[in-house]
Amino acid sequence: QKLEDIAYLDVAGSLEEAQKQLQEMQDITEAIDREELGEALGEEEGPDQSRAMQQISEMIEQQEALMEDSFEQSLNSAQADQRTPGSGPINAGKEQETLRKQLEDVMKEIAESDNPIPEELGRADRAMKHATRELNRNRPDRAQIAQGRVIEELKNAAESIDKMHSGNGPSQI
């Protein structure tokens, strides 16, 4: 919801307020990431789970950086009123696709360790594909929304993995 509000402010021309709120949201999510993932990594887990949690944590950080880049690109496009292909960073779609492939690798590792793949990772994968399409179409404002969903799903996946292996969640299927 917060991302949609920020996107609305961006479209409405309140660029400074949108940027301020995005920075506040990023500060909050980074604090939550460190707290939740630190707790999760502190739990006794197998080496595969610790590695998966670390990889998810790194992907969250990378996705946040990509989302910030998309926001900057969106601001620059709005200020210059350039809605033509090629006016933004050329590699944004490629970077997003590279991150999606990393997620695919994590999902394979989880499956190979005979653990169930959290549904949230599948949803994150689909949101990454959507973000890649929007970035390739030079629509960073729309990509931002998908990138926000990716971050949310990755955090939820980390919580699911933690619950599964701490005994507080559903047993392994």
Short mmCIF file of N, CA and C in Angstrom, two decimals:
data_model
loop_
_atom_site.label_atom_id
_atom_site.label_comp_id
_atom_site.label_asym_id
_atom_site.label_seq_id
_atom_site.Cartn_x
_atom_site.Cartn_y
_atom_site.Cartn_z
N GLN A 1 0.84 -1.19 0.00
CA GLN A 1 0.00 0.00 0.00
C GLN A 1 0.88 1.25 0.00
N LYS A 2 1.93 1.20 0.80
CA LYS A 2 2.83 2.35 0.89
C LYS A 2 3.48 2.64 -0.46
N LEU A 3 3.87 1.59 -1.18
CA LEU A 3 4.47 1.78 -2.51
C LEU A 3 3.47 2.41 -3.47
N GLU A 4 2.22 1.98 -3.39
CA GLU A 4 1.21 2.57 -4.27
C GLU A 4 1.02 4.04 -3.95
N ASP A 5 1.04 4.39 -2.65
CA ASP A 5 0.93 5.80 -2.26
C ASP A 5 2.11 6.61 -2.80
N ILE A 6 3.30 6.03 -2.72
CA ILE A 6 4.49 6.71 -3.23
C ILE A 6 4.40 6.89 -4.74
N ALA A 7 3.96 5.84 -5.43
CA ALA A 7 3.80 5.93 -6.89
C ALA A 7 2.78 7.01 -7.24
N TYR A 8 1.71 7.10 -6.46
CA TYR A 8 0.70 8.13 -6.71
C TYR A 8 1.31 9.52 -6.52
N LEU A 9 2.08 9.71 -5.46
CA LEU A 9 2.73 11.00 -5.23
C LEU A 9 3.65 11.35 -6.40
N ASP A 10 4.35 10.34 -6.91
CA ASP A 10 5.25 10.53 -8.04
C ASP A 10 4.48 11.01 -9.26
N VAL A 11 3.38 10.32 -9.56
CA VAL A 11 2.57 10.68 -10.73
C VAL A 11 1.91 12.04 -10.54
N ALA A 12 1.51 12.34 -9.30
CA ALA A 12 0.84 13.61 -9.01
C ALA A 12 1.80 14.80 -9.02
N GLY A 13 3.10 14.52 -9.09
CA GLY A 13 4.07 15.60 -9.18
C GLY A 13 4.71 15.99 -7.85
N SER A 14 4.38 15.27 -6.79
CA SER A 14 4.98 15.54 -5.48
C SER A 14 6.25 14.71 -5.34
N LEU A 15 7.22 15.02 -6.18
CA LEU A 15 8.42 14.20 -6.28
C LEU A 15 9.25 14.21 -5.00
N GLU A 16 9.39 15.36 -4.36
CA GLU A 16 10.18 15.43 -3.13
C GLU A 16 9.54 14.61 -2.02
N GLU A 17 8.22 14.72 -1.88
CA GLU A 17 7.51 13.96 -0.85
C GLU A 17 7.59 12.46 -1.14
N ALA A 18 7.47 12.08 -2.41
CA ALA A 18 7.57 10.67 -2.79
C ALA A 18 8.95 10.13 -2.45
N GLN A 19 9.97 10.89 -2.76
CA GLN A 19 11.34 10.45 -2.48
C GLN A 19 11.57 10.34 -0.97
N LYS A 20 11.04 11.29 -0.22
CA LYS A 20 11.18 11.27 1.24
C LYS A 20 10.51 10.03 1.82
N GLN A 21 9.29 9.72 1.37
CA GLN A 21 8.57 8.56 1.89
C GLN A 21 9.25 7.25 1.47
N LEU A 22 9.80 7.20 0.28
CA LEU A 22 10.51 6.00 -0.16
C LEU A 22 11.74 5.77 0.72
N GLN A 23 12.46 6.84 1.05
CA GLN A 23 13.63 6.71 1.92
C GLN A 23 13.22 6.23 3.31
N GLU A 24 12.11 6.76 3.85
CA GLU A 24 11.63 6.31 5.15
C GLU A 24 11.27 4.83 5.11
N MET A 25 10.59 4.41 4.05
CA MET A 25 10.20 3.02 3.92
C MET A 25 11.44 2.12 3.82
N GLN A 26 12.43 2.56 3.07
CA GLN A 26 13.64 1.77 2.93
C GLN A 26 14.37 1.64 4.27
N ASP A 27 14.43 2.72 5.04
CA ASP A 27 15.07 2.67 6.35
C ASP A 27 14.36 1.67 7.26
N ILE A 28 13.04 1.68 7.22
CA ILE A 28 12.26 0.76 8.05
C ILE A 28 12.49 -0.68 7.62
N THR A 29 12.43 -0.94 6.30
CA THR A 29 12.59 -2.33 5.83
C THR A 29 13.99 -2.84 6.10
N GLU A 30 15.00 -1.99 6.00
CA GLU A 30 16.35 -2.43 6.30
C GLU A 30 16.48 -2.80 7.77
N ALA A 31 15.86 -2.02 8.65
CA ALA A 31 15.91 -2.32 10.08
C ALA A 31 15.19 -3.64 10.37
N ILE A 32 14.06 -3.85 9.73
CA ILE A 32 13.30 -5.09 9.92
C ILE A 32 14.10 -6.26 9.38
N ASP A 33 14.71 -6.10 8.19
CA ASP A 33 15.52 -7.16 7.60
C ASP A 33 16.61 -7.61 8.55
N ARG A 34 17.34 -6.65 9.07
CA ARG A 34 18.46 -7.00 9.95
C ARG A 34 17.97 -7.71 11.20
N GLU A 35 16.88 -7.22 11.76
CA GLU A 35 16.36 -7.81 13.00
C GLU A 35 15.83 -9.23 12.76
N GLU A 36 14.93 -9.38 11.78
CA GLU A 36 14.30 -10.68 11.54
C GLU A 36 15.30 -11.71 11.03
N LEU A 37 16.11 -11.33 10.07
CA LEU A 37 17.04 -12.30 9.52
C LEU A 37 18.17 -12.60 10.49
N GLY A 38 18.53 -11.64 11.31
CA GLY A 38 19.53 -11.90 12.33
C GLY A 38 19.02 -12.92 13.32
N GLU A 39 17.75 -12.78 13.74
CA GLU A 39 17.14 -13.75 14.64
C GLU A 39 17.07 -15.12 13.98
N ALA A 40 16.66 -15.12 12.73
CA ALA A 40 16.49 -16.39 12.02
C ALA A 40 17.84 -17.09 11.84
N LEU A 41 18.86 -16.33 11.51
CA LEU A 41 20.18 -16.93 11.32
C LEU A 41 20.80 -17.37 12.64
N GLY A 42 20.36 -16.78 13.74
CA GLY A 42 20.86 -17.16 15.05
C GLY A 42 20.29 -18.48 15.54
N GLU A 43 19.18 -18.90 14.98
CA GLU A 43 18.56 -20.17 15.35
C GLU A 43 19.45 -21.31 14.88
N GLU A 44 19.31 -22.44 15.51
CA GLU A 44 20.07 -23.61 15.05
C GLU A 44 19.42 -24.15 13.80
N GLU A 45 20.15 -24.12 12.73
CA GLU A 45 19.67 -24.59 11.44
C GLU A 45 20.75 -25.43 10.80
N GLY A 46 20.34 -26.20 9.82
CA GLY A 46 21.31 -26.93 9.04
C GLY A 46 22.07 -25.97 8.16
N PRO A 47 23.22 -26.38 7.63
CA PRO A 47 23.99 -25.48 6.77
C PRO A 47 23.23 -25.06 5.52
N ASP A 48 22.37 -25.92 4.98
CA ASP A 48 21.59 -25.57 3.79
C ASP A 48 20.62 -24.44 4.10
N GLN A 49 19.97 -24.53 5.27
CA GLN A 49 19.00 -23.51 5.63
C GLN A 49 19.67 -22.18 5.91
N SER A 50 20.80 -22.22 6.60
CA SER A 50 21.53 -21.00 6.88
C SER A 50 21.96 -20.33 5.58
N ARG A 51 22.40 -21.14 4.64
CA ARG A 51 22.83 -20.62 3.34
C ARG A 51 21.64 -20.03 2.58
N ALA A 52 20.50 -20.71 2.60
CA ALA A 52 19.30 -20.19 1.92
C ALA A 52 18.87 -18.87 2.53
N MET A 53 18.89 -18.79 3.85
CA MET A 53 18.50 -17.55 4.53
C MET A 53 19.46 -16.42 4.16
N GLN A 54 20.75 -16.73 4.10
CA GLN A 54 21.74 -15.71 3.74
C GLN A 54 21.51 -15.23 2.31
N GLN A 55 21.25 -16.18 1.40
CA GLN A 55 21.01 -15.81 0.01
C GLN A 55 19.75 -14.97 -0.13
N ILE A 56 18.71 -15.32 0.60
CA ILE A 56 17.47 -14.53 0.55
C ILE A 56 17.72 -13.13 1.09
N SER A 57 18.49 -13.03 2.17
CA SER A 57 18.83 -11.73 2.74
C SER A 57 19.57 -10.86 1.72
N GLU A 58 20.53 -11.47 1.03
CA GLU A 58 21.28 -10.73 0.01
C GLU A 58 20.37 -10.32 -1.15
N MET A 59 19.44 -11.19 -1.54
CA MET A 59 18.52 -10.85 -2.63
C MET A 59 17.60 -9.69 -2.23
N ILE A 60 17.19 -9.66 -0.96
CA ILE A 60 16.36 -8.55 -0.49
C ILE A 60 17.13 -7.24 -0.64
N GLU A 61 18.39 -7.25 -0.23
CA GLU A 61 19.21 -6.04 -0.35
C GLU A 61 19.37 -5.62 -1.81
N GLN A 62 19.64 -6.60 -2.69
CA GLN A 62 19.81 -6.28 -4.10
C GLN A 62 18.50 -5.77 -4.70
N GLN A 63 17.38 -6.37 -4.31
CA GLN A 63 16.09 -5.93 -4.84
C GLN A 63 15.76 -4.53 -4.37
N GLU A 64 16.10 -4.22 -3.11
CA GLU A 64 15.87 -2.87 -2.61
C GLU A 64 16.69 -1.85 -3.41
N ALA A 65 17.93 -2.22 -3.75
CA ALA A 65 18.77 -1.32 -4.54
C ALA A 65 18.18 -1.13 -5.94
N LEU A 66 17.70 -2.22 -6.54
CA LEU A 66 17.07 -2.10 -7.86
C LEU A 66 15.81 -1.25 -7.79
N MET A 67 15.03 -1.42 -6.73
CA MET A 67 13.81 -0.63 -6.58
C MET A 67 14.15 0.85 -6.43
N GLU A 68 15.21 1.15 -5.69
CA GLU A 68 15.63 2.54 -5.54
C GLU A 68 16.07 3.11 -6.89
N ASP A 69 16.80 2.30 -7.68
CA ASP A 69 17.20 2.73 -9.02
C ASP A 69 15.97 3.00 -9.89
N SER A 70 14.97 2.13 -9.79
CA SER A 70 13.74 2.32 -10.57
C SER A 70 13.05 3.61 -10.16
N PHE A 71 13.06 3.89 -8.86
CA PHE A 71 12.44 5.12 -8.38
C PHE A 71 13.17 6.33 -8.93
N GLU A 72 14.50 6.28 -8.88
CA GLU A 72 15.30 7.40 -9.43
C GLU A 72 15.03 7.56 -10.92
N GLN A 73 14.96 6.44 -11.63
CA GLN A 73 14.69 6.50 -13.07
C GLN A 73 13.30 7.09 -13.31
N SER A 74 12.35 6.72 -12.49
CA SER A 74 11.00 7.24 -12.62
C SER A 74 10.98 8.74 -12.38
N LEU A 75 11.70 9.19 -11.36
CA LEU A 75 11.78 10.62 -11.08
C LEU A 75 12.43 11.37 -12.24
N ASN A 76 13.52 10.83 -12.75
CA ASN A 76 14.22 11.47 -13.86
C ASN A 76 13.34 11.53 -15.10
N SER A 77 12.59 10.47 -15.34
CA SER A 77 11.69 10.44 -16.50
C SER A 77 10.59 11.47 -16.34
N ALA A 78 10.06 11.58 -15.13
CA ALA A 78 8.98 12.54 -14.88
C ALA A 78 9.48 13.97 -15.01
N GLN A 79 10.67 14.23 -14.48
CA GLN A 79 11.21 15.57 -14.53
C GLN A 79 11.57 15.99 -15.95
N ALA A 80 12.11 15.06 -16.72
CA ALA A 80 12.51 15.38 -18.09
C ALA A 80 11.39 15.12 -19.08
N ASP A 81 10.30 14.52 -18.57
CA ASP A 81 9.16 14.15 -19.42
C ASP A 81 9.60 13.30 -20.60
N GLN A 82 10.49 12.35 -20.31
CA GLN A 82 10.98 11.46 -21.36
C GLN A 82 10.32 10.10 -21.17
N ARG A 83 9.40 9.78 -22.01
CA ARG A 83 8.74 8.48 -21.95
C ARG A 83 9.12 7.63 -23.15
N THR A 84 10.29 7.89 -23.68
CA THR A 84 10.71 7.14 -24.86
C THR A 84 11.63 6.01 -24.44
N PRO A 85 11.60 4.90 -25.15
CA PRO A 85 12.49 3.79 -24.82
C PRO A 85 13.94 4.24 -24.87
N GLY A 86 14.70 3.73 -23.91
CA GLY A 86 16.13 4.05 -23.90
C GLY A 86 16.49 5.25 -23.07
N SER A 87 15.50 5.90 -22.41
CA SER A 87 15.83 7.07 -21.62
C SER A 87 16.34 6.72 -20.22
N GLY A 88 16.25 5.45 -19.83
CA GLY A 88 16.69 5.03 -18.50
C GLY A 88 17.93 4.15 -18.59
N PRO A 89 18.33 3.62 -17.45
CA PRO A 89 19.49 2.73 -17.44
C PRO A 89 19.27 1.51 -18.33
N ILE A 90 20.23 1.23 -19.16
CA ILE A 90 20.10 0.14 -20.13
C ILE A 90 20.05 -1.22 -19.46
N ASN A 91 20.77 -1.38 -18.37
CA ASN A 91 20.91 -2.69 -17.75
C ASN A 91 19.88 -3.00 -16.68
N ALA A 92 18.91 -2.14 -16.43
CA ALA A 92 17.96 -2.36 -15.34
C ALA A 92 17.22 -3.68 -15.51
N GLY A 93 16.70 -3.95 -16.70
CA GLY A 93 15.99 -5.21 -16.95
C GLY A 93 16.91 -6.41 -16.82
N LYS A 94 18.14 -6.27 -17.28
CA LYS A 94 19.11 -7.37 -17.18
C LYS A 94 19.47 -7.64 -15.72
N GLU A 95 19.64 -6.58 -14.94
CA GLU A 95 19.96 -6.75 -13.52
C GLU A 95 18.82 -7.46 -12.80
N GLN A 96 17.59 -7.08 -13.14
CA GLN A 96 16.44 -7.72 -12.51
C GLN A 96 16.37 -9.19 -12.91
N GLU A 97 16.65 -9.50 -14.16
CA GLU A 97 16.62 -10.88 -14.62
C GLU A 97 17.75 -11.70 -13.96
N THR A 98 18.90 -11.10 -13.77
CA THR A 98 20.00 -11.78 -13.08
C THR A 98 19.60 -12.13 -11.65
N LEU A 99 18.94 -11.20 -10.99
CA LEU A 99 18.47 -11.46 -9.63
C LEU A 99 17.42 -12.58 -9.63
N ARG A 100 16.56 -12.61 -10.63
CA ARG A 100 15.55 -13.67 -10.73
C ARG A 100 16.22 -15.03 -10.90
N LYS A 101 17.30 -15.08 -11.69
CA LYS A 101 18.01 -16.34 -11.88
C LYS A 101 18.68 -16.79 -10.57
N GLN A 102 19.13 -15.84 -9.77
CA GLN A 102 19.68 -16.20 -8.46
C GLN A 102 18.59 -16.82 -7.58
N LEU A 103 17.40 -16.25 -7.65
CA LEU A 103 16.27 -16.81 -6.90
C LEU A 103 15.97 -18.23 -7.37
N GLU A 104 16.01 -18.43 -8.67
CA GLU A 104 15.79 -19.76 -9.24
C GLU A 104 16.81 -20.75 -8.67
N ASP A 105 18.06 -20.34 -8.57
CA ASP A 105 19.12 -21.20 -8.03
C ASP A 105 18.84 -21.54 -6.56
N VAL A 106 18.38 -20.55 -5.78
CA VAL A 106 18.07 -20.80 -4.38
C VAL A 106 16.92 -21.82 -4.28
N MET A 107 15.92 -21.66 -5.13
CA MET A 107 14.79 -22.59 -5.11
C MET A 107 15.26 -24.01 -5.44
N LYS A 108 16.18 -24.14 -6.39
CA LYS A 108 16.71 -25.46 -6.74
C LYS A 108 17.48 -26.06 -5.57
N GLU A 109 18.28 -25.24 -4.90
CA GLU A 109 19.05 -25.73 -3.74
C GLU A 109 18.13 -26.22 -2.64
N ILE A 110 17.06 -25.47 -2.39
CA ILE A 110 16.10 -25.88 -1.36
C ILE A 110 15.46 -27.20 -1.75
N ALA A 111 15.06 -27.33 -3.00
CA ALA A 111 14.43 -28.57 -3.47
C ALA A 111 15.40 -29.75 -3.38
N GLU A 112 16.66 -29.52 -3.71
CA GLU A 112 17.65 -30.59 -3.67
C GLU A 112 17.95 -31.03 -2.24
N SER A 113 17.69 -30.17 -1.27
CA SER A 113 17.92 -30.53 0.13
C SER A 113 16.69 -31.21 0.73
N ASP A 114 15.76 -31.61 -0.14
CA ASP A 114 14.53 -32.30 0.26
C ASP A 114 13.66 -31.48 1.20
N ASN A 115 13.72 -30.19 1.08
CA ASN A 115 12.85 -29.30 1.84
C ASN A 115 11.80 -28.73 0.90
N PRO A 116 10.62 -28.43 1.41
CA PRO A 116 9.61 -27.82 0.54
C PRO A 116 10.00 -26.38 0.19
N ILE A 117 9.71 -26.00 -1.03
CA ILE A 117 9.99 -24.63 -1.47
C ILE A 117 8.82 -23.76 -1.02
N PRO A 118 9.08 -22.72 -0.23
CA PRO A 118 7.99 -21.85 0.20
C PRO A 118 7.25 -21.23 -1.00
N GLU A 119 5.94 -21.20 -0.92
CA GLU A 119 5.12 -20.62 -1.99
C GLU A 119 5.52 -19.18 -2.28
N GLU A 120 5.97 -18.49 -1.24
CA GLU A 120 6.35 -17.08 -1.38
C GLU A 120 7.47 -16.91 -2.39
N LEU A 121 8.36 -17.89 -2.49
CA LEU A 121 9.45 -17.78 -3.46
C LEU A 121 8.92 -17.86 -4.89
N GLY A 122 7.89 -18.67 -5.12
CA GLY A 122 7.26 -18.73 -6.44
C GLY A 122 6.60 -17.41 -6.78
N ARG A 123 5.94 -16.80 -5.79
CA ARG A 123 5.30 -15.50 -6.02
C ARG A 123 6.36 -14.42 -6.27
N ALA A 124 7.49 -14.50 -5.55
CA ALA A 124 8.57 -13.54 -5.76
C ALA A 124 9.13 -13.68 -7.17
N ASP A 125 9.26 -14.92 -7.64
CA ASP A 125 9.75 -15.18 -9.00
C ASP A 125 8.82 -14.54 -10.03
N ARG A 126 7.53 -14.73 -9.86
CA ARG A 126 6.57 -14.13 -10.82
C ARG A 126 6.62 -12.59 -10.77
N ALA A 127 6.76 -12.03 -9.58
CA ALA A 127 6.85 -10.57 -9.46
C ALA A 127 8.14 -10.05 -10.11
N MET A 128 9.23 -10.83 -10.00
CA MET A 128 10.48 -10.43 -10.64
C MET A 128 10.34 -10.45 -12.16
N LYS A 129 9.65 -11.45 -12.68
CA LYS A 129 9.42 -11.50 -14.13
C LYS A 129 8.63 -10.27 -14.58
N HIS A 130 7.61 -9.91 -13.78
CA HIS A 130 6.80 -8.74 -14.11
C HIS A 130 7.65 -7.46 -14.07
N ALA A 131 8.50 -7.35 -13.05
CA ALA A 131 9.37 -6.17 -12.94
C ALA A 131 10.33 -6.09 -14.12
N THR A 132 10.87 -7.24 -14.53
CA THR A 132 11.78 -7.27 -15.68
C THR A 132 11.07 -6.77 -16.94
N ARG A 133 9.85 -7.26 -17.16
CA ARG A 133 9.07 -6.82 -18.35
C ARG A 133 8.86 -5.31 -18.31
N GLU A 134 8.48 -4.79 -17.15
CA GLU A 134 8.21 -3.35 -17.05
C GLU A 134 9.49 -2.53 -17.23
N LEU A 135 10.60 -3.01 -16.71
CA LEU A 135 11.86 -2.30 -16.91
C LEU A 135 12.27 -2.32 -18.37
N ASN A 136 12.07 -3.46 -19.03
CA ASN A 136 12.42 -3.55 -20.45
C ASN A 136 11.51 -2.67 -21.31
N ARG A 137 10.33 -2.38 -20.82
CA ARG A 137 9.39 -1.48 -21.53
C ARG A 137 9.58 -0.02 -21.10
N ASN A 138 10.62 0.22 -20.29
CA ASN A 138 10.92 1.56 -19.78
C ASN A 138 9.76 2.13 -18.96
N ARG A 139 9.23 1.30 -18.08
CA ARG A 139 8.16 1.71 -17.17
C ARG A 139 8.63 1.48 -15.73
N PRO A 140 9.59 2.27 -15.27
CA PRO A 140 10.14 2.04 -13.93
C PRO A 140 9.11 2.23 -12.82
N ASP A 141 8.13 3.10 -13.04
CA ASP A 141 7.11 3.31 -12.02
C ASP A 141 6.31 2.04 -11.78
N ARG A 142 5.99 1.32 -12.84
CA ARG A 142 5.26 0.06 -12.70
C ARG A 142 6.18 -1.04 -12.17
N ALA A 143 7.44 -0.99 -12.56
CA ALA A 143 8.40 -1.99 -12.07
C ALA A 143 8.57 -1.87 -10.56
N GLN A 144 8.53 -0.65 -10.05
CA GLN A 144 8.67 -0.41 -8.62
C GLN A 144 7.64 -1.18 -7.81
N ILE A 145 6.42 -1.19 -8.28
CA ILE A 145 5.35 -1.87 -7.56
C ILE A 145 5.64 -3.37 -7.50
N ALA A 146 6.04 -3.94 -8.63
CA ALA A 146 6.38 -5.36 -8.66
C ALA A 146 7.60 -5.63 -7.78
N GLN A 147 8.57 -4.74 -7.79
CA GLN A 147 9.77 -4.92 -6.98
C GLN A 147 9.43 -4.87 -5.49
N GLY A 148 8.48 -4.05 -5.12
CA GLY A 148 8.01 -4.01 -3.73
C GLY A 148 7.39 -5.33 -3.32
N ARG A 149 6.62 -5.93 -4.25
CA ARG A 149 6.02 -7.25 -3.97
C ARG A 149 7.12 -8.30 -3.81
N VAL A 150 8.16 -8.20 -4.62
CA VAL A 150 9.28 -9.15 -4.51
C VAL A 150 9.87 -9.10 -3.11
N ILE A 151 10.15 -7.91 -2.63
CA ILE A 151 10.76 -7.74 -1.31
C ILE A 151 9.84 -8.34 -0.23
N GLU A 152 8.56 -8.04 -0.34
CA GLU A 152 7.60 -8.56 0.63
C GLU A 152 7.57 -10.09 0.61
N GLU A 153 7.54 -10.67 -0.57
CA GLU A 153 7.49 -12.14 -0.69
C GLU A 153 8.78 -12.78 -0.20
N LEU A 154 9.93 -12.16 -0.48
CA LEU A 154 11.19 -12.71 0.01
C LEU A 154 11.25 -12.69 1.53
N LYS A 155 10.77 -11.62 2.14
CA LYS A 155 10.73 -11.56 3.60
C LYS A 155 9.79 -12.63 4.16
N ASN A 156 8.63 -12.79 3.53
CA ASN A 156 7.69 -13.82 3.97
C ASN A 156 8.29 -15.21 3.81
N ALA A 157 9.04 -15.43 2.73
CA ALA A 157 9.69 -16.72 2.50
C ALA A 157 10.71 -17.00 3.60
N ALA A 158 11.47 -15.98 3.97
CA ALA A 158 12.46 -16.15 5.04
C ALA A 158 11.76 -16.53 6.34
N GLU A 159 10.64 -15.89 6.63
CA GLU A 159 9.88 -16.23 7.83
C GLU A 159 9.36 -17.67 7.75
N SER A 160 8.87 -18.07 6.59
CA SER A 160 8.36 -19.44 6.42
C SER A 160 9.46 -20.47 6.64
N ILE A 161 10.62 -20.21 6.07
CA ILE A 161 11.74 -21.13 6.24
C ILE A 161 12.12 -21.22 7.71
N ASP A 162 12.16 -20.07 8.36
CA ASP A 162 12.52 -20.04 9.78
C ASP A 162 11.50 -20.82 10.61
N LYS A 163 10.22 -20.62 10.35
CA LYS A 163 9.17 -21.32 11.10
C LYS A 163 9.22 -22.82 10.87
N MET A 164 9.46 -23.21 9.63
CA MET A 164 9.51 -24.64 9.31
C MET A 164 10.61 -25.35 10.08
N HIS A 165 11.73 -24.66 10.24
CA HIS A 165 12.89 -25.31 10.84
C HIS A 165 13.05 -25.01 12.31
N SER A 166 12.21 -24.14 12.85
CA SER A 166 12.28 -23.89 14.28
C SER A 166 11.22 -24.69 15.02
N GLY A 167 10.35 -25.37 14.24
CA GLY A 167 9.32 -26.19 14.86
C GLY A 167 8.05 -25.43 15.18
N ASN A 168 8.01 -24.14 14.87
CA ASN A 168 6.82 -23.34 15.15
C ASN A 168 5.85 -23.31 14.00
N GLY A 169 6.22 -23.87 12.89
CA GLY A 169 5.37 -23.83 11.72
C GLY A 169 4.93 -25.21 11.31
N PRO A 170 4.38 -25.33 10.12
CA PRO A 170 3.93 -26.63 9.65
C PRO A 170 5.11 -27.58 9.47
N SER A 171 4.86 -28.84 9.68
CA SER A 171 5.93 -29.81 9.50
C SER A 171 6.25 -29.95 8.03
N GLN A 172 7.41 -30.51 7.74
CA GLN A 172 7.82 -30.69 6.35
C GLN A 172 6.89 -31.68 5.68
N ILE A 173 6.58 -31.41 4.44
CA ILE A 173 5.69 -32.28 3.68
C ILE A 173 6.52 -33.34 3.00
#
